[in-house]
Coordinates of C-alpha atoms in Angstrom, one line a residue:
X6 CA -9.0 9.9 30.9
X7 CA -9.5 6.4 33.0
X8 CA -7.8 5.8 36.2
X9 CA -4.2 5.1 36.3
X10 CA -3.4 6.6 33.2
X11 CA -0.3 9.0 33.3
X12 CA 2.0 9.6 30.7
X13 CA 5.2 8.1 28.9
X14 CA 7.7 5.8 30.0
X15 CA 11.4 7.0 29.6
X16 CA 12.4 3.8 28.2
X17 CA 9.4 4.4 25.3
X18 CA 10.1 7.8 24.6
X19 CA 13.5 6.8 24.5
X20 CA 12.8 4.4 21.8
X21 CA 11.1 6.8 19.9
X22 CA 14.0 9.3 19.7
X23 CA 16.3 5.8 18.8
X24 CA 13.8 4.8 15.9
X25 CA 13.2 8.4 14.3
X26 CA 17.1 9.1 14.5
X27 CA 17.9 5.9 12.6
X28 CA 15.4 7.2 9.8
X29 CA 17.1 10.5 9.7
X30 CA 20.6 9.3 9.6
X31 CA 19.7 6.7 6.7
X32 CA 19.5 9.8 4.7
X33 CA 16.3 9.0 3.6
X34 CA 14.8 12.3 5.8
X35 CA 16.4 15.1 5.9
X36 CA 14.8 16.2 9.4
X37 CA 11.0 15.9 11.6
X38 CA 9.6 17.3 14.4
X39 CA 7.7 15.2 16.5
X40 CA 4.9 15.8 19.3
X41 CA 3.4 13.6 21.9
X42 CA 0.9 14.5 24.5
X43 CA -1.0 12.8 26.8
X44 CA -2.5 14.4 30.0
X45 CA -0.5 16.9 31.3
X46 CA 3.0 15.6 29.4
X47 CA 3.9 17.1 26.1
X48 CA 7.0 15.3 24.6
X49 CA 9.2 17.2 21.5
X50 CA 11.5 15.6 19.1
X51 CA 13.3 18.1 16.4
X52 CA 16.0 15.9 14.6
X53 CA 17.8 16.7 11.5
X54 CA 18.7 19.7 9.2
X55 CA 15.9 21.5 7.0
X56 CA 17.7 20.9 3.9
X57 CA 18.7 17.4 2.7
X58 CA 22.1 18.7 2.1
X59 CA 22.7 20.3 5.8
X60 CA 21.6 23.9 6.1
X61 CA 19.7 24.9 9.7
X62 CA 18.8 22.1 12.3
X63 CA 15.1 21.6 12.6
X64 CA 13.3 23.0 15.4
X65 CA 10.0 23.4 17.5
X66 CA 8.6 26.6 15.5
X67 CA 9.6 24.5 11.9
X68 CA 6.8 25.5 9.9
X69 CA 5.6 22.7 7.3
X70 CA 3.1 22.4 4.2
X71 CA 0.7 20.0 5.8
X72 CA -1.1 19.1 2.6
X73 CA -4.0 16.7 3.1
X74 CA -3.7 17.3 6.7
X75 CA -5.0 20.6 6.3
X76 CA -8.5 18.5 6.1
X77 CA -8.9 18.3 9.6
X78 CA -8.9 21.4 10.5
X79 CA -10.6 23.3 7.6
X80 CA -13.3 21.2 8.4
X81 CA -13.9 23.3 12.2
X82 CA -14.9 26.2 9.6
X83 CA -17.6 24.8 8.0
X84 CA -18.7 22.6 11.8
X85 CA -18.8 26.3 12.9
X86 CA -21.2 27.7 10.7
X87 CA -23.5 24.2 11.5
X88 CA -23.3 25.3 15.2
X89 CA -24.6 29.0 14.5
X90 CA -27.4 27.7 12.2
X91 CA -26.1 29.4 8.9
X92 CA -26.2 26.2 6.9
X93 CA -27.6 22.7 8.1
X94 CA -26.6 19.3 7.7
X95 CA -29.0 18.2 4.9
X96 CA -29.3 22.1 2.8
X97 CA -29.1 21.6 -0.5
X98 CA -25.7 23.5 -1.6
X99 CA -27.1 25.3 -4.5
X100 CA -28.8 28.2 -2.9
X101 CA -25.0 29.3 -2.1
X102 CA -22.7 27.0 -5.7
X103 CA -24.7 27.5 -8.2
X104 CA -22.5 26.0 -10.0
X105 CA -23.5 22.9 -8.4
X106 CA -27.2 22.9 -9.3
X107 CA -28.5 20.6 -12.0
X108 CA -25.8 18.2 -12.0
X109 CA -25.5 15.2 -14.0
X110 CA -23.8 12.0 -13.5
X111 CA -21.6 10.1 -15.8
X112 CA -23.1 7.3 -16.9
X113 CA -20.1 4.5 -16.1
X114 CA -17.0 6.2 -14.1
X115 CA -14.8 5.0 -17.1
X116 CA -16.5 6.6 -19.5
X117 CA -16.7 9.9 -21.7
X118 CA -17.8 12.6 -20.3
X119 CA -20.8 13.5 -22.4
X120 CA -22.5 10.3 -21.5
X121 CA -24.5 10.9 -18.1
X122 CA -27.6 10.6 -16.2
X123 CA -29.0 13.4 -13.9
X124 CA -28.6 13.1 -10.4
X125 CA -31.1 11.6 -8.7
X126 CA -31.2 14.3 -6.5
X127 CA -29.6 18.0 -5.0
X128 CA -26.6 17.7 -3.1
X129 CA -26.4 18.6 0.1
X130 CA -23.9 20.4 3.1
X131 CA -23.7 16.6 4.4
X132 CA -22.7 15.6 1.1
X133 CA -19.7 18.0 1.6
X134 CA -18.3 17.2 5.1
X135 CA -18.5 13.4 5.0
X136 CA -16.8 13.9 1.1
X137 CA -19.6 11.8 -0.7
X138 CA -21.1 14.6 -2.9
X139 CA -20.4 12.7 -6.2
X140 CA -16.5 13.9 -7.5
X141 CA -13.0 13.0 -6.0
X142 CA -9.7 11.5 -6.3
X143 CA -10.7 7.9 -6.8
X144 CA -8.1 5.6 -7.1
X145 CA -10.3 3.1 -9.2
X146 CA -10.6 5.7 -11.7
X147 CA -7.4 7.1 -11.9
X148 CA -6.7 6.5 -16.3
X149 CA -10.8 7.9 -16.9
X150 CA -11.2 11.1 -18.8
X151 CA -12.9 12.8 -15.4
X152 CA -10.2 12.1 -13.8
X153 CA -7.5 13.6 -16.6
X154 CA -10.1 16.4 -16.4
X155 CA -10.1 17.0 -12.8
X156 CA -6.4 17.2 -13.2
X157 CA -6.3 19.2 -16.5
X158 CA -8.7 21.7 -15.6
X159 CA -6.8 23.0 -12.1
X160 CA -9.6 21.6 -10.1
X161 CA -7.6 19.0 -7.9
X162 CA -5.4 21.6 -6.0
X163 CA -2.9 19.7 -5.2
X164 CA -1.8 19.3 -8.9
X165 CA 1.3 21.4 -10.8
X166 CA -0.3 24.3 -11.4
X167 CA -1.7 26.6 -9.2
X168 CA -6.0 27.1 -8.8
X169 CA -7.7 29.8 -9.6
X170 CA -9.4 32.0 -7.0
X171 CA -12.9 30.7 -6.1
X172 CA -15.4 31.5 -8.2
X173 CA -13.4 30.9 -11.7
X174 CA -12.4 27.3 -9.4
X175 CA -15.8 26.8 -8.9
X176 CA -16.6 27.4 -12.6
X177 CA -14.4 24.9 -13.9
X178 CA -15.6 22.4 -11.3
X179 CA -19.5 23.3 -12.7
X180 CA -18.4 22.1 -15.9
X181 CA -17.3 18.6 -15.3
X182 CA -20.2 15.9 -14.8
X183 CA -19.9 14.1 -11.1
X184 CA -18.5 10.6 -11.4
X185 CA -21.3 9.1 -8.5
X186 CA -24.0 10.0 -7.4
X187 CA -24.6 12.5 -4.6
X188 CA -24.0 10.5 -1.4
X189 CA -23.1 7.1 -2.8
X190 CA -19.8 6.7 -2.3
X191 CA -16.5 7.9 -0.4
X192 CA -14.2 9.9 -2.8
X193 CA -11.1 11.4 -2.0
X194 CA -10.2 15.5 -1.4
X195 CA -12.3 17.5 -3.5
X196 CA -15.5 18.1 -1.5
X197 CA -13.1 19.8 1.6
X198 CA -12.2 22.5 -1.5
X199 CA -15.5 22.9 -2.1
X200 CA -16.3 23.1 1.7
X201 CA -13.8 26.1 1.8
X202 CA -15.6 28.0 -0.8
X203 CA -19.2 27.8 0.7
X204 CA -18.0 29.2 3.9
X205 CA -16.1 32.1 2.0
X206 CA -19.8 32.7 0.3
X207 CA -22.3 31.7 3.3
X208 CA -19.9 34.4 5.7
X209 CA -19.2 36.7 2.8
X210 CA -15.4 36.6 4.2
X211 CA -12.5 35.0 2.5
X212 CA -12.3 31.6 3.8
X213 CA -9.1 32.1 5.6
X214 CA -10.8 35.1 7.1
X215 CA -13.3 32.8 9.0
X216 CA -11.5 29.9 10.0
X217 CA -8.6 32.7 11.8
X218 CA -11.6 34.6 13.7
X219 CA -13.2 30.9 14.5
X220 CA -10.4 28.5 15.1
X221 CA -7.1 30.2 14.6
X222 CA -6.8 33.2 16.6
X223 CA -8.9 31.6 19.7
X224 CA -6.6 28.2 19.8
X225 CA -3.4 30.5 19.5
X226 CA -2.5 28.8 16.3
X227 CA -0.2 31.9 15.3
X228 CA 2.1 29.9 12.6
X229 CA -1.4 28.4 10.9
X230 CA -2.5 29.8 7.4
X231 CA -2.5 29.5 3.6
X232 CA 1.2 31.1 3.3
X233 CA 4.2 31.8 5.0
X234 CA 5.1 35.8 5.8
X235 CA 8.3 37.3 4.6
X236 CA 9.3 37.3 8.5
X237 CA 8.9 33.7 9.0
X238 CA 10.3 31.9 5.6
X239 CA 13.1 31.1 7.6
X240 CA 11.4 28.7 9.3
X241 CA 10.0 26.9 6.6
X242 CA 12.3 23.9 5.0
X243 CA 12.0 23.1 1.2
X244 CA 9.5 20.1 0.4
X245 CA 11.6 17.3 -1.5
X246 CA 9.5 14.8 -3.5
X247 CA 12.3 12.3 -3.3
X248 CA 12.6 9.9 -7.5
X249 CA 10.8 7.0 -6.7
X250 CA 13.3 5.3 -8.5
X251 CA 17.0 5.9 -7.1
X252 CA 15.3 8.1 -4.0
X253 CA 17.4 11.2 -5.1
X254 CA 16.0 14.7 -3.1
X255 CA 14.0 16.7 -6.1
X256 CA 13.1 19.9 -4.6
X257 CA 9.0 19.8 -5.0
X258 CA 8.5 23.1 -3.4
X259 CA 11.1 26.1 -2.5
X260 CA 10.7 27.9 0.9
X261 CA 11.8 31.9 -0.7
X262 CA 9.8 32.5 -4.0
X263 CA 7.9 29.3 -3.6
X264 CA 4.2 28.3 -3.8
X265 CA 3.6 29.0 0.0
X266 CA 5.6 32.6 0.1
X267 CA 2.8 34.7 -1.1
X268 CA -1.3 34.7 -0.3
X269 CA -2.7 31.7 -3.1
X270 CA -5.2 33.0 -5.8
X271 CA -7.3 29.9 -3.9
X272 CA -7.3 28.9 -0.3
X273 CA -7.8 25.3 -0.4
X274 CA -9.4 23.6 2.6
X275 CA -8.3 20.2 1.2
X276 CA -4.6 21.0 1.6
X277 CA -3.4 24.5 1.7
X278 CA -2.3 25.0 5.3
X279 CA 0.8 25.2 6.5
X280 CA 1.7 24.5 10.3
X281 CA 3.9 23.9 13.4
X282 CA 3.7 20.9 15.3
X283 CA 2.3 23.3 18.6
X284 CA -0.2 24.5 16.5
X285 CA -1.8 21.5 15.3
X286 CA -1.5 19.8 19.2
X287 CA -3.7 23.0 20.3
X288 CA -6.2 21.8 17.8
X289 CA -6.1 18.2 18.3
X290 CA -6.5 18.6 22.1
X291 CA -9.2 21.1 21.6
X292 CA -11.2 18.0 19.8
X293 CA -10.2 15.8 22.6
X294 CA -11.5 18.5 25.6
X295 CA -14.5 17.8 22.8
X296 CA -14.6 21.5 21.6
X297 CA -13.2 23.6 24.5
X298 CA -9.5 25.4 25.1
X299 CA -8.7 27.4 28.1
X300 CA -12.4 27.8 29.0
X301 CA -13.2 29.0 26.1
X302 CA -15.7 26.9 23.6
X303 CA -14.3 27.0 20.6
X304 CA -16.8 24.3 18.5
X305 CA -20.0 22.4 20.3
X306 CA -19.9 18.9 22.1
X307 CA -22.1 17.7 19.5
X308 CA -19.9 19.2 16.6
X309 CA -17.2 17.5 17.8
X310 CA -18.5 13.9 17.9
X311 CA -20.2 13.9 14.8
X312 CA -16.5 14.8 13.2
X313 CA -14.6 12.3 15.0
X314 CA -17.7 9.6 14.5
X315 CA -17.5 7.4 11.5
X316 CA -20.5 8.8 9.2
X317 CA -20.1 6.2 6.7
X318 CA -22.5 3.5 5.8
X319 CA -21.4 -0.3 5.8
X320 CA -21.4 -0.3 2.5
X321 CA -19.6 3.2 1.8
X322 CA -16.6 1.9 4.2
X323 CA -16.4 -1.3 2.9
X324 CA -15.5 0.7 -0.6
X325 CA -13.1 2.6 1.8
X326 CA -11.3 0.2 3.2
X327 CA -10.9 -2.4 0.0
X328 CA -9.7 0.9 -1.2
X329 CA -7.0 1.3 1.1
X330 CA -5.8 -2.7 1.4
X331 CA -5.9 -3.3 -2.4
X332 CA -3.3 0.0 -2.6
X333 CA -1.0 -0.5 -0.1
X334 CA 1.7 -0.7 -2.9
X335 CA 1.3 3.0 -3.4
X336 CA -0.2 4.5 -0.1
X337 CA 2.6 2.2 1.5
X338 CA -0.3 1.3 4.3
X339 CA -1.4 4.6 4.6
X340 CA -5.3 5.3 5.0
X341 CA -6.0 1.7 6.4
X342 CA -8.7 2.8 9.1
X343 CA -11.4 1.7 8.0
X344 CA -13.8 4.9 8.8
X345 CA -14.4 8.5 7.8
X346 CA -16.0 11.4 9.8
X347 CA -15.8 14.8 8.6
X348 CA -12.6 15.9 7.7
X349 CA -11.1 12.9 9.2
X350 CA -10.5 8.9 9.2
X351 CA -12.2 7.3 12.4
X352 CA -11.0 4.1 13.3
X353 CA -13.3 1.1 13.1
X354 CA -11.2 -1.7 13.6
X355 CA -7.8 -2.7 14.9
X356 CA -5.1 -3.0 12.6
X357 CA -2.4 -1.4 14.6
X358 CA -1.7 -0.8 17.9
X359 CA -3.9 2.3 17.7
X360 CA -7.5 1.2 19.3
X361 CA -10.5 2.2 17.7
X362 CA -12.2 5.5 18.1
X363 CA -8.9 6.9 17.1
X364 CA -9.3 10.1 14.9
X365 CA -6.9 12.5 12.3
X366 CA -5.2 12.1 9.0
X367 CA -1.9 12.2 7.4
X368 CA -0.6 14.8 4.4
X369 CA 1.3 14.0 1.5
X370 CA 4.0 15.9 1.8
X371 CA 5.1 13.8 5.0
X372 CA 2.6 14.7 7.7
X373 CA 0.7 12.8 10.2
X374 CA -1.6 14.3 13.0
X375 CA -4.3 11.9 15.4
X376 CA -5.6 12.4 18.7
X377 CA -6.8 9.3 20.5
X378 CA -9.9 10.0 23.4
X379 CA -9.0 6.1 25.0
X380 CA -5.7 7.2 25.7
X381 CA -5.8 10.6 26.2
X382 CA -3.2 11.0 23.5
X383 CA -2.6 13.3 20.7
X384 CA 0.5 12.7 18.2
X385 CA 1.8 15.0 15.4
X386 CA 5.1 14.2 13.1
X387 CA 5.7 16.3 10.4
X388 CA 8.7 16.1 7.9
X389 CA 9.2 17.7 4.5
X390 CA 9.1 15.0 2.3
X391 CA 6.7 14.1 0.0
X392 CA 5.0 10.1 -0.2
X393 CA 6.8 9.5 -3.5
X394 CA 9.1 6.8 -1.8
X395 CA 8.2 4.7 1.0
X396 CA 10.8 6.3 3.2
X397 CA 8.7 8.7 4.9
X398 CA 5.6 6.7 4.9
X399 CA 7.4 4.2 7.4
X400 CA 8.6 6.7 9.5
X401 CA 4.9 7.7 10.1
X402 CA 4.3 4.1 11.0
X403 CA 7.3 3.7 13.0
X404 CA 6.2 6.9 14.7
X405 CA 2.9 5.8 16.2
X406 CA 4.2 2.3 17.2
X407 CA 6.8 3.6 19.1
X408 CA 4.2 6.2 20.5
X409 CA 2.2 3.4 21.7
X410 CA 4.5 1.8 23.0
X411 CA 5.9 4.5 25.1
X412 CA 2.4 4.6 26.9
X413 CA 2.6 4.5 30.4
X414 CA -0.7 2.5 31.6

């Protein structure tokens, strides 16, 4: 960090605590924990109740679905296996998904899916990690028969049902033409579930497996994995996906007997995690010490900086960012950074009062995670409600602002 930089002000942090407590007693959230660190300071908020009707106050050790903000993280697994040499950048994938050989292409992204063109080429582990290999969530596409597919066919994760386990995942995937071709364009989610399974097969070790001996276990991210023990349910809140509508609490996800009680059949690297706000600062400030914690080295220098460096051509973040301005009616703002690295959105421009170079995601079910290297800082809010309303969208907004803000220069 520069000269002169310290840590909060009291009169910002006291803000903070004023803004995130008027969002909770709207009724609107039902609780959050908070995290801000910068140098030596680490700043906690826990405010609220883990159920929308009362139930236990929120606390430190809350542990939360983190959804999309799983990517982040994941992502150290397969950066790992770049720094040993087991796959390289540009590899073609197929040697390890077969699946994925051969593909073809459809022929217009609207169209039906028996009208395609073969790729013009294999695609590649770089294809993966900067999530341009050719199939995603695209919001341009989001009435097209691929996508109905994607979502009929259990291949995005995130959907109603459950995935399969991996291979029968990766089956499904192998039978649905891409929608671009490889490493044309930006599309959302998939390619970090695919990521997952090529670790499981390059390391011969369930995917979890790996990223606990790699990432987990070294960072001391004890509260980190696919599901929630019997010992520690307590401590995780229900997920609400509030009616867009009339904002009424529908229970998306129970803690006991829900999706996250139990080992999944599929370990998804796009969004599977769950966390604690401790956890994911260990991780954030290992990227920020650029791949070391304690003394110990957990991914390399260069590892680091090609993740947290936008990898995406002019024309592939231009695509990005019309993206995210002409949908800020349903991301409510969310995803406007212009950049992507791998795993992550890198900032490119300022549109808030985070400066460029900034670096993290946000989750869908209400979770928000950055690390900034100008100032030193790392943020984490996490909440258990779902980005069906703008409710919690704003409270991610209003929790950066006031984090800036509360920087003491």
């Amino acid at each position: 960090m520069a000269m002169g930089q310290n840590g909060f002000t009291e009169a910002g942090l006291r803000k903070m605590r004023d803004v995130l407590n008027r969002h909770v007693e709207s009724g609107r959230i039902p609780g959050l924990v908070a995290l801000v660190s910068r140098g030596d300071e680490t700043h906690v908020e826990a405010i609220g109740t883990m159920r929308h009707d009362g139930g236990a106050p929120m606390r430190r050790d809350t542990i939360f679905r983190m959804a999309s903000t799983s990517k982040p993280v994941a992502m150290a697994a397969a950066m790992a296996l770049v720094d040993d040499c087991e796959i390289r950048l540009d590899d073609t994938v197929e040697q390890w998904l077969p699946e994925l050989a051969g593909r073809q292409v459809l022929a217009r992204i609207d169209g039906p899916l028996d009208e395609t063109v073969p790729a013009r080429r294999p695609i590649t582990v770089r294809d993966l990690l900067n999530s341009t290999f050719g199939l995603g969530i695209d919001l341009t596409a989001m009435g097209s028969p691929i996508t109905a597919a994607l979502f009929e066919r259990g291949v995005f994760t995130q959907g109603g049902e459950p995935a399969p386990e991996q291979d029968e995942w990766m089956s499904r995937l192998g039978t649905l033409p891409l929608m671009r071709q490889p490493g044309e364009q930006w599309q959302y989610h998939i390619s970090h579930d695919v990521l997952g399974v090529l670790v499981s097969r390059v390391t011969g070790k369930p995917f979890e497996t790996f990223l606990r001996e790699r990432v987990l276990d070294p960072l001391g991210m004890k509260d980190t994995g696919f599901h929630v023990p019997s010992d520690k349910i307590d401590r995780l809140p229900p997920s609400y996906a509030p009616d867009p509508q009339t904002g009424e609490f529908h229970v998306w996800d129970e803690a006991a007997g829900g999706r996250y009680s139990a080992p999944p059949a599929f370990q998804s690297g796009g969004g599977g995690l769950v966390s604690t706000v401790d956890d994911y600062h260990a991780y954030f400030r290992m990227l920020l010490n650029q791949g070391t914690h304690g003394g110990e080295r957990i991914l390399s220098r260069p590892a680091v900086e090609l993740m947290t460096t936008n990898g995406l051509t002019a024309e592939q973040e231009a695509t990005r960012s019309a993206l995210a301005r002409n949908s800020v009616h349903v991301s409510f703002g969310q995803g406007q950074q212009g950049g992507w690295g791998f795993g992550m959105a890198v900032r490119t421009y300022r549109g808030d009062y985070a400066p460029v170079g900034q670096f993290g995601w946000d989750g869908g079910t209400g979770t928000s995670a950055y690390a900034d290297p100008h100032n030193g800082l790392t943020g984490v809010l996490l909440m258990q409600v779902g980005l069906s309303t703008p409710a919690p969208a704003q409270v991610i907004h209003d929790f950066w602002t006031t984090t800036y803000q509360a920087l003491e220069d």
